[in-house]
Amino acid sequence: MLERTFLQRSNPYIMIKAFKLERFINNHHFQQIMLFCLFGYVLFKESNRYIGDIFQSCVVVGSLLAIYVYRKYFFQDKIFLSLIASIIVSILSWTNSIVSDPSLAKSSPNIGFLGNLFFFIMIAYWLKADLKNIRTFLFLFLIGLLMTLFTHSSDIVLDIYNGFNGERVDFNFINANHSAALAGCAILLTSYYEIKTIKSNCSFKSKLLSVFLYLLITFPFIFIAIVTKARQVWLAIFLILILYIGYEIIKGGSFKKKIAIILSFLITISLVSKISVIEERINTESAVFSAISTGQIDTLPYTSIGTRLHFWSEAIPWIKKYPILGFGEDTRNLVIKESPNIPEKVKASFSHLHNGHIEILVSYGLLGFSLLMFVCVTLVKSAYSVRDFDQGESYYLILIFITYFIIINMFESFWLFKTGLYMFTIFCAAAYSLYLTSSIKRFYNEK
């Protein structure tokens, strides 16, 4: 149990109440209940939002008690302070919109758009740096994803059939990009543990069996990533694969090993690129790429990539006009609605800019964008600082996820969408738990 140094020199009555509260939240049975709620959250948040919200509410209540008890630590924790900063940024951005153009401004600020991104702190606390709990939590994320697509799909068998026949499938879950983004997370997660197993010291037979099981688990997510035809997910996985290969080559090893890695990569890319669905999707926008070379954005057709480029171009004046604070949480919609250049039929079909980073800039300015980048860097540095305690598992997981998340946000709005929030929460919680738990213990033991 953590030390109760924050109780020193307090009113005796308050000390007794606080002591009882600390004992309550550190009670084994209560912690098991909270862990159960975490598992319920990850399973049902996307598959059945009503049930998921019940579990999430329980986590919030229990976590607020823990934050109160260990408030001295939390009020010096960089990530928790970033949560407070996100609330301030939200209010400042809204104030800027009221001052600049009251007719377009919201009636009140919405601190949830940025603030909700920090829910992972609460989950990280209750995972308690227990690798068994963390791995179970991540495995349930995989189950939860399959449950999500199964429960949202109006006919899962037909969707699978259509996918095998080359049609783009979204499983009736928001849109295909969101299904693909979750599947991409799952592919990277299982691939990491597969590589970790291959590099382990266990017997060849055990490795072979483990790799077979990982491939079996990964196959449904590869299928989802292919049939949803989301190029940003393919690009993100491809770039991460290149970075990994570069890392392995730079790290060293025998010449034969390096050649084997490069050949395996080239063969895999060659085979994947020949899949008709992928080949067709890559070639779809050839006309747009030709038009881009002329530098005339205004003449681009409103295809998937063309529409994005039009939206991003329209966002530039907003970023220039409100560079520091942005114009509030719903500016992404205003950029489209207030544009004199975008056709009405396009305005009726879209309400966001299909680029999470640009949406943060128009909504919260450089201040908000810098805050999120600071959080990402801090999470990576925090996981790196405790890498010796889990063989770098937290570090590699968060490094892979942050890289993936930054790339897919270049083409879709995951920073401010529920799907992106869900992904961010799961992986950041898993990666931050070890650092948070060890830091709290160290903070109170040093008092």
Coordinates of C-alpha atoms in Angstrom, one line a residue:
M1 CA 0.0 0.0 0.0
L2 CA 1.2 3.5 -0.8
E3 CA 2.4 5.7 1.9
R4 CA -0.2 8.2 3.3
T5 CA 2.2 11.2 3.6
F6 CA -0.4 13.6 2.2
L7 CA -2.3 13.2 5.4
Q8 CA 0.4 14.7 7.5
R9 CA -0.6 17.8 9.6
S10 CA -4.3 17.4 8.6
N11 CA -7.4 17.7 10.7
P12 CA -7.7 14.4 12.7
Y13 CA -11.3 13.9 11.4
I14 CA -10.2 14.4 7.8
M15 CA -7.2 12.1 8.4
I16 CA -9.5 9.3 9.5
K17 CA -11.8 9.8 6.5
A18 CA -8.9 10.0 4.1
F19 CA -7.3 6.9 5.6
K20 CA -10.5 4.9 5.2
L21 CA -10.9 6.1 1.6
E22 CA -7.3 5.0 0.8
R23 CA -7.9 1.6 2.4
F24 CA -11.1 1.3 0.4
I25 CA -9.6 2.0 -3.1
N26 CA -6.6 -0.2 -2.3
N27 CA -8.8 -3.1 -1.1
H28 CA -8.2 -6.1 -3.3
H29 CA -11.8 -6.8 -4.0
F30 CA -12.4 -3.2 -5.0
Q31 CA -9.4 -3.3 -7.3
Q32 CA -10.8 -6.5 -8.9
I33 CA -14.1 -4.8 -9.5
M34 CA -12.4 -1.9 -11.2
L35 CA -10.4 -4.3 -13.3
F36 CA -13.6 -6.0 -14.3
C37 CA -15.0 -2.6 -15.4
L38 CA -11.9 -2.0 -17.5
F39 CA -12.4 -5.3 -19.3
G40 CA -16.1 -4.5 -19.7
Y41 CA -15.2 -1.1 -21.2
V42 CA -12.7 -2.4 -23.7
L43 CA -15.2 -5.2 -24.8
F44 CA -18.3 -3.1 -25.1
K45 CA -17.4 0.5 -25.7
E46 CA -17.7 0.2 -29.4
S47 CA -19.7 -3.0 -29.7
N48 CA -22.5 -1.9 -27.4
R49 CA -22.1 1.7 -26.3
Y50 CA -24.8 1.6 -23.7
I51 CA -23.1 -1.2 -21.8
G52 CA -19.7 0.2 -22.4
D53 CA -20.7 3.6 -21.0
I54 CA -21.9 1.9 -17.8
F55 CA -18.5 0.3 -17.3
Q56 CA -16.8 3.6 -18.2
S57 CA -18.8 5.5 -15.7
C58 CA -17.8 3.0 -13.0
V59 CA -14.1 3.5 -13.9
V60 CA -14.5 7.3 -13.8
V61 CA -16.1 7.2 -10.3
G62 CA -13.5 4.9 -8.9
S63 CA -10.6 6.8 -10.6
L64 CA -11.8 10.1 -9.2
L65 CA -11.5 8.7 -5.7
A66 CA -8.0 7.5 -6.5
I67 CA -7.0 10.8 -7.9
Y68 CA -8.3 12.6 -4.8
V69 CA -6.4 10.3 -2.5
Y70 CA -3.1 10.6 -4.5
R71 CA -3.7 14.2 -5.6
K72 CA -0.3 15.4 -4.5
Y73 CA 1.3 13.1 -7.1
F74 CA -1.2 13.7 -9.8
F75 CA -0.9 17.5 -9.6
Q76 CA 2.8 17.2 -10.5
D77 CA 2.4 14.5 -13.1
K78 CA 3.0 15.9 -16.6
I79 CA 0.2 13.9 -18.3
F80 CA -2.4 14.9 -15.7
L81 CA -1.2 18.5 -15.9
S82 CA -1.7 18.2 -19.6
L83 CA -5.3 17.2 -19.0
I84 CA -5.8 20.5 -17.0
A85 CA -4.0 22.4 -19.8
S86 CA -6.4 20.8 -22.4
I87 CA -9.4 22.3 -20.4
I88 CA -7.7 25.7 -20.4
V89 CA -6.9 25.5 -24.1
S90 CA -10.6 24.6 -24.9
I91 CA -11.8 27.6 -23.0
L92 CA -9.3 29.9 -24.5
S93 CA -10.1 28.7 -28.1
W94 CA -13.8 29.2 -27.4
T95 CA -13.1 32.7 -25.9
N96 CA -11.2 33.6 -29.0
S97 CA -14.1 32.6 -31.2
I98 CA -16.5 34.7 -29.1
V99 CA -14.3 37.7 -29.4
S100 CA -13.4 37.2 -33.1
D101 CA -16.8 36.3 -34.6
P102 CA -19.8 35.8 -32.1
S103 CA -22.1 34.9 -35.0
L104 CA -20.1 31.7 -35.7
A105 CA -19.1 30.9 -32.2
K106 CA -20.6 28.2 -29.9
S107 CA -22.7 29.4 -27.0
S108 CA -20.4 27.6 -24.5
P109 CA -17.0 25.8 -24.6
N110 CA -16.9 22.0 -24.9
I111 CA -13.9 20.7 -22.8
G112 CA -14.7 17.1 -23.7
F113 CA -13.2 17.2 -27.2
L114 CA -9.7 17.4 -25.9
G115 CA -10.3 16.4 -22.3
N116 CA -11.7 12.9 -23.2
L117 CA -8.3 12.0 -24.8
F118 CA -6.9 11.8 -21.2
F119 CA -9.3 9.0 -20.0
F120 CA -6.4 6.6 -20.5
I121 CA -4.9 8.0 -17.2
M122 CA -7.7 6.4 -15.3
I123 CA -7.4 3.0 -17.0
A124 CA -3.6 3.1 -16.7
Y125 CA -4.0 3.5 -12.9
W126 CA -6.2 0.4 -12.5
L127 CA -4.1 -1.8 -14.7
K128 CA -1.5 -1.4 -11.9
A129 CA 1.5 -2.2 -14.2
D130 CA 0.5 -5.8 -14.1
L131 CA 1.6 -7.4 -17.4
K132 CA -1.0 -10.1 -17.1
N133 CA -3.7 -7.5 -16.7
I134 CA -2.3 -5.3 -19.5
R135 CA -2.0 -8.2 -22.0
T136 CA -5.5 -9.4 -21.1
F137 CA -6.8 -5.9 -21.6
L138 CA -5.2 -5.8 -25.1
F139 CA -6.4 -9.2 -26.0
L140 CA -10.0 -8.1 -25.1
F141 CA -9.5 -5.2 -27.4
L142 CA -9.1 -7.7 -30.3
I143 CA -12.2 -9.6 -29.1
G144 CA -14.1 -6.3 -28.7
L145 CA -13.2 -5.3 -32.3
L146 CA -14.7 -8.5 -33.7
M147 CA -17.7 -8.1 -31.5
T148 CA -18.1 -4.5 -32.8
L149 CA -18.2 -5.5 -36.4
F150 CA -20.4 -8.5 -35.7
T151 CA -23.0 -6.5 -33.8
H152 CA -23.0 -3.5 -36.1
S153 CA -23.2 -5.4 -39.4
S154 CA -26.7 -6.0 -40.7
D155 CA -25.6 -9.3 -42.3
I156 CA -22.1 -10.3 -41.3
V157 CA -22.0 -13.4 -43.6
L158 CA -23.0 -11.2 -46.6
D159 CA -20.4 -8.6 -45.7
I160 CA -17.7 -11.3 -45.6
Y161 CA -18.9 -12.7 -48.9
N162 CA -18.9 -9.2 -50.5
G163 CA -15.5 -8.6 -49.2
F164 CA -14.1 -11.8 -50.8
N165 CA -15.7 -10.6 -54.0
G166 CA -13.8 -7.4 -54.1
E167 CA -16.5 -5.0 -52.8
R168 CA -15.7 -2.3 -50.2
V169 CA -17.2 -3.3 -46.9
D170 CA -17.7 -1.1 -43.8
F171 CA -19.6 -3.6 -41.6
N172 CA -22.1 -0.8 -41.0
F173 CA -19.7 0.7 -38.4
I174 CA -19.5 4.5 -39.0
N175 CA -17.6 4.1 -42.3
A176 CA -14.9 1.8 -43.7
N177 CA -12.0 4.0 -42.6
H178 CA -13.0 3.5 -38.9
S179 CA -13.3 -0.3 -39.2
A180 CA -9.9 -0.3 -41.0
A181 CA -8.2 1.9 -38.4
L182 CA -9.2 -0.5 -35.6
A183 CA -8.1 -3.5 -37.7
G184 CA -4.8 -1.8 -38.4
C185 CA -4.2 -1.4 -34.6
A186 CA -5.0 -5.1 -34.2
I187 CA -2.6 -6.1 -36.9
L188 CA 0.3 -4.1 -35.4
L189 CA -0.5 -5.4 -31.9
T190 CA -0.5 -9.1 -32.9
S191 CA 2.6 -8.5 -35.1
Y192 CA 4.5 -7.0 -32.2
Y193 CA 3.9 -10.0 -30.0
E194 CA 4.6 -12.4 -32.8
I195 CA 8.0 -10.8 -33.4
K196 CA 8.6 -10.8 -29.7
T197 CA 7.9 -14.5 -29.5
I198 CA 10.2 -15.2 -32.5
K199 CA 13.0 -13.4 -30.7
S200 CA 12.5 -15.1 -27.4
N201 CA 14.5 -17.9 -26.0
C202 CA 11.8 -20.5 -26.1
S203 CA 12.1 -23.7 -28.1
F204 CA 11.6 -23.9 -31.9
K205 CA 8.5 -26.0 -31.4
S206 CA 7.0 -23.5 -29.1
K207 CA 7.9 -20.6 -31.4
L208 CA 6.3 -22.4 -34.3
L209 CA 3.1 -23.1 -32.4
S210 CA 2.9 -19.5 -31.1
V211 CA 3.5 -18.0 -34.6
F212 CA 0.8 -20.2 -36.0
L213 CA -1.6 -19.0 -33.3
Y214 CA -0.7 -15.4 -33.9
L215 CA -1.2 -15.7 -37.6
L216 CA -4.6 -17.4 -37.0
I217 CA -5.6 -14.5 -34.7
T218 CA -4.2 -11.8 -37.2
F219 CA -6.0 -13.2 -40.3
P220 CA -9.5 -11.7 -39.6
F221 CA -7.9 -8.3 -39.1
I222 CA -5.9 -8.5 -42.2
F223 CA -9.1 -9.4 -44.1
I224 CA -10.9 -6.4 -42.5
A225 CA -8.0 -4.1 -43.4
I226 CA -8.1 -5.3 -47.0
V227 CA -11.9 -5.3 -47.7
T228 CA -12.4 -1.9 -46.1
K229 CA -10.0 -0.5 -48.7
A230 CA -8.6 2.3 -46.4
R231 CA -5.4 3.4 -48.0
Q232 CA -4.3 5.4 -45.0
V233 CA -4.2 2.2 -42.9
W234 CA -2.2 0.4 -45.6
L235 CA 0.2 3.3 -45.8
A236 CA 0.7 3.5 -42.0
I237 CA 1.4 -0.3 -41.7
F238 CA 3.7 -0.1 -44.8
L239 CA 5.7 2.8 -43.3
I240 CA 6.0 1.2 -39.9
L241 CA 7.2 -2.0 -41.6
I242 CA 9.9 0.0 -43.4
L243 CA 10.9 1.7 -40.1
Y244 CA 11.2 -1.7 -38.4
I245 CA 13.3 -3.1 -41.2
G246 CA 15.6 -0.1 -41.0
Y247 CA 15.8 -0.5 -37.3
E248 CA 16.8 -4.2 -37.6
I249 CA 19.4 -3.4 -40.2
I250 CA 20.9 -0.5 -38.3
K251 CA 20.9 -2.5 -35.0
G252 CA 23.2 -5.1 -36.5
G253 CA 23.3 -8.8 -37.0
S254 CA 24.7 -11.1 -39.6
F255 CA 24.7 -10.2 -43.3
K256 CA 22.5 -13.3 -44.0
K257 CA 20.0 -12.0 -41.5
K258 CA 19.8 -8.6 -43.1
I259 CA 19.4 -10.1 -46.6
A260 CA 16.7 -12.4 -45.3
I261 CA 14.8 -9.5 -43.8
I262 CA 15.0 -7.4 -47.0
L263 CA 14.0 -10.3 -49.2
S264 CA 11.1 -11.2 -47.0
F265 CA 9.9 -7.6 -47.1
L266 CA 10.2 -7.4 -50.9
I267 CA 8.4 -10.7 -51.4
T268 CA 5.6 -9.7 -49.0
I269 CA 5.1 -6.3 -50.7
S270 CA 5.1 -7.9 -54.1
L271 CA 2.5 -10.5 -53.2
V272 CA 0.3 -8.0 -51.4
S273 CA 0.4 -5.5 -54.2
K274 CA -0.9 -8.2 -56.6
I275 CA -4.1 -8.6 -54.6
S276 CA -6.7 -7.2 -56.9
V277 CA -8.5 -5.2 -54.3
I278 CA -5.3 -3.4 -53.3
E279 CA -4.1 -2.9 -56.8
E280 CA -7.5 -1.4 -57.9
R281 CA -7.6 0.9 -54.8
I282 CA -4.1 2.2 -55.4
N283 CA -4.8 3.0 -59.1
T284 CA -8.2 4.6 -58.5
E285 CA -6.8 8.1 -57.9
S286 CA -4.3 8.2 -60.8
A287 CA -6.1 11.1 -62.5
V288 CA -5.9 13.1 -59.2
F289 CA -2.2 12.5 -58.9
S290 CA -1.8 13.8 -62.5
A291 CA -3.8 16.9 -61.7
I292 CA -1.8 17.5 -58.5
S293 CA 1.4 17.8 -60.5
T294 CA 0.0 20.9 -62.2
G295 CA -0.3 22.6 -58.8
Q296 CA -3.9 23.7 -59.5
I297 CA -5.9 22.4 -56.5
D298 CA -9.1 24.2 -57.6
T299 CA -9.3 22.0 -60.7
L300 CA -9.0 18.7 -58.8
P301 CA -12.0 16.4 -59.1
Y302 CA -13.9 15.6 -55.9
T303 CA -12.7 12.1 -55.5
S304 CA -11.6 10.6 -52.2
I305 CA -8.1 12.2 -52.3
G306 CA -9.3 15.3 -54.3
T307 CA -12.0 16.1 -51.7
R308 CA -9.4 15.9 -49.0
L309 CA -7.1 18.3 -50.8
H310 CA -9.9 20.8 -51.4
F311 CA -10.8 20.7 -47.6
W312 CA -7.2 21.1 -46.5
S313 CA -6.7 24.0 -48.9
E314 CA -9.8 25.7 -47.5
A315 CA -8.5 25.2 -43.9
I316 CA -5.3 27.2 -44.6
P317 CA -6.9 30.7 -44.3
W318 CA -8.5 29.7 -41.0
I319 CA -5.1 28.5 -39.6
K320 CA -3.6 31.8 -40.8
K321 CA -6.4 33.9 -39.2
Y322 CA -6.4 32.1 -35.9
P323 CA -2.9 30.5 -35.6
I324 CA -2.4 30.4 -31.8
L325 CA -5.8 29.5 -30.3
G326 CA -7.9 28.3 -33.2
F327 CA -11.6 29.0 -33.4
G328 CA -13.1 26.3 -31.1
E329 CA -14.1 22.7 -31.3
D330 CA -16.5 22.7 -34.3
T331 CA -14.4 24.7 -36.7
R332 CA -13.8 21.7 -38.9
N333 CA -17.5 21.9 -39.9
L334 CA -17.3 25.7 -40.3
V335 CA -14.4 25.5 -42.7
I336 CA -16.6 23.5 -45.1
K337 CA -19.9 25.3 -44.5
E338 CA -18.4 28.8 -44.8
S339 CA -16.4 28.0 -47.9
P340 CA -17.4 29.8 -51.1
N341 CA -15.5 27.3 -53.2
I342 CA -16.9 23.9 -52.2
P343 CA -20.0 22.8 -54.0
E344 CA -23.2 22.5 -52.0
K345 CA -23.6 18.8 -52.7
V346 CA -20.2 18.2 -51.2
K347 CA -21.1 20.4 -48.2
A348 CA -24.2 18.3 -47.6
S349 CA -22.1 15.1 -47.4
F350 CA -19.2 16.2 -45.2
S351 CA -18.8 17.8 -41.8
H352 CA -15.1 17.3 -41.1
L353 CA -11.8 17.8 -42.9
H354 CA -10.5 14.2 -43.1
N355 CA -7.2 15.3 -41.4
G356 CA -7.0 15.1 -37.6
H357 CA -4.0 17.3 -37.4
I358 CA -5.5 20.1 -39.4
E359 CA -8.7 19.9 -37.4
I360 CA -6.8 20.4 -34.2
L361 CA -5.0 23.4 -35.7
V362 CA -8.2 25.1 -36.9
S363 CA -10.0 24.2 -33.7
Y364 CA -7.3 24.8 -31.0
G365 CA -4.4 26.4 -32.9
L366 CA -0.8 25.8 -32.4
L367 CA -1.3 25.8 -28.7
G368 CA -3.7 22.8 -28.8
F369 CA -1.6 20.9 -31.4
S370 CA 1.6 21.5 -29.4
L371 CA -0.1 20.1 -26.3
L372 CA -1.1 16.9 -28.0
M373 CA 2.4 16.5 -29.5
F374 CA 3.8 17.1 -26.0
V375 CA 1.6 14.3 -24.6
C376 CA 2.7 11.9 -27.4
V377 CA 6.4 12.6 -26.7
T378 CA 5.9 12.4 -23.0
L379 CA 4.2 9.0 -23.3
V380 CA 7.0 7.6 -25.4
K381 CA 9.7 9.0 -23.0
S382 CA 7.8 7.7 -19.9
A383 CA 7.6 4.2 -21.4
Y384 CA 11.3 4.4 -22.4
S385 CA 12.3 5.3 -18.8
V386 CA 10.8 2.0 -17.5
R387 CA 11.8 -0.2 -20.4
D388 CA 14.1 -2.3 -18.1
F389 CA 11.1 -3.5 -16.1
D390 CA 9.1 -5.0 -19.0
Q391 CA 11.8 -5.7 -21.6
G392 CA 10.7 -2.5 -23.5
E393 CA 7.1 -3.8 -24.1
S394 CA 5.4 -0.6 -23.1
Y395 CA 7.9 1.5 -25.0
Y396 CA 7.6 -0.4 -28.3
L397 CA 3.8 -0.6 -28.1
I398 CA 3.4 3.2 -27.6
L399 CA 6.1 4.0 -30.2
I400 CA 4.3 1.8 -32.8
F401 CA 0.9 3.1 -31.9
I402 CA 1.8 6.8 -31.9
T403 CA 3.5 6.5 -35.3
Y404 CA 0.5 4.7 -36.6
F405 CA -2.0 7.2 -35.1
I406 CA -0.1 10.2 -36.5
I407 CA 0.0 8.7 -40.0
I408 CA -3.7 7.8 -40.2
N409 CA -4.7 11.2 -38.8
M410 CA -3.1 12.7 -41.9
F411 CA -6.0 11.4 -43.9
E412 CA -8.9 10.9 -41.4
S413 CA -10.1 12.7 -38.3
F414 CA -9.3 10.3 -35.5
W415 CA -8.2 12.9 -32.9
L416 CA -11.7 14.1 -32.5
F417 CA -13.8 11.0 -33.3
K418 CA -15.0 8.4 -30.9
T419 CA -13.1 5.6 -32.7
G420 CA -9.8 7.5 -32.5
L421 CA -10.5 8.2 -28.8
Y422 CA -11.1 4.5 -28.2
M423 CA -7.8 3.5 -29.9
F424 CA -5.9 6.2 -28.1
T425 CA -7.3 5.2 -24.8
I426 CA -6.5 1.5 -25.1
F427 CA -2.9 1.8 -26.2
C428 CA -1.9 4.8 -24.2
A429 CA -3.4 3.2 -21.0
A430 CA -1.5 -0.1 -21.6
A431 CA 1.8 1.8 -22.3
Y432 CA 1.5 4.3 -19.5
S433 CA 0.4 2.0 -16.7
L434 CA 3.9 0.8 -15.7
Y435 CA 5.3 4.3 -15.5
L436 CA 2.3 5.7 -13.6
T437 CA 2.2 3.0 -11.0
S438 CA 6.0 3.0 -10.4
S439 CA 6.0 6.8 -10.2
I440 CA 3.2 7.0 -7.6
K441 CA 4.9 4.4 -5.4
R442 CA 8.3 6.2 -5.7
F443 CA 6.7 9.6 -5.0
Y444 CA 5.1 8.5 -1.7
N445 CA 8.0 6.3 -0.6
E446 CA 10.4 9.2 -1.0
K447 CA 8.3 11.5 1.2

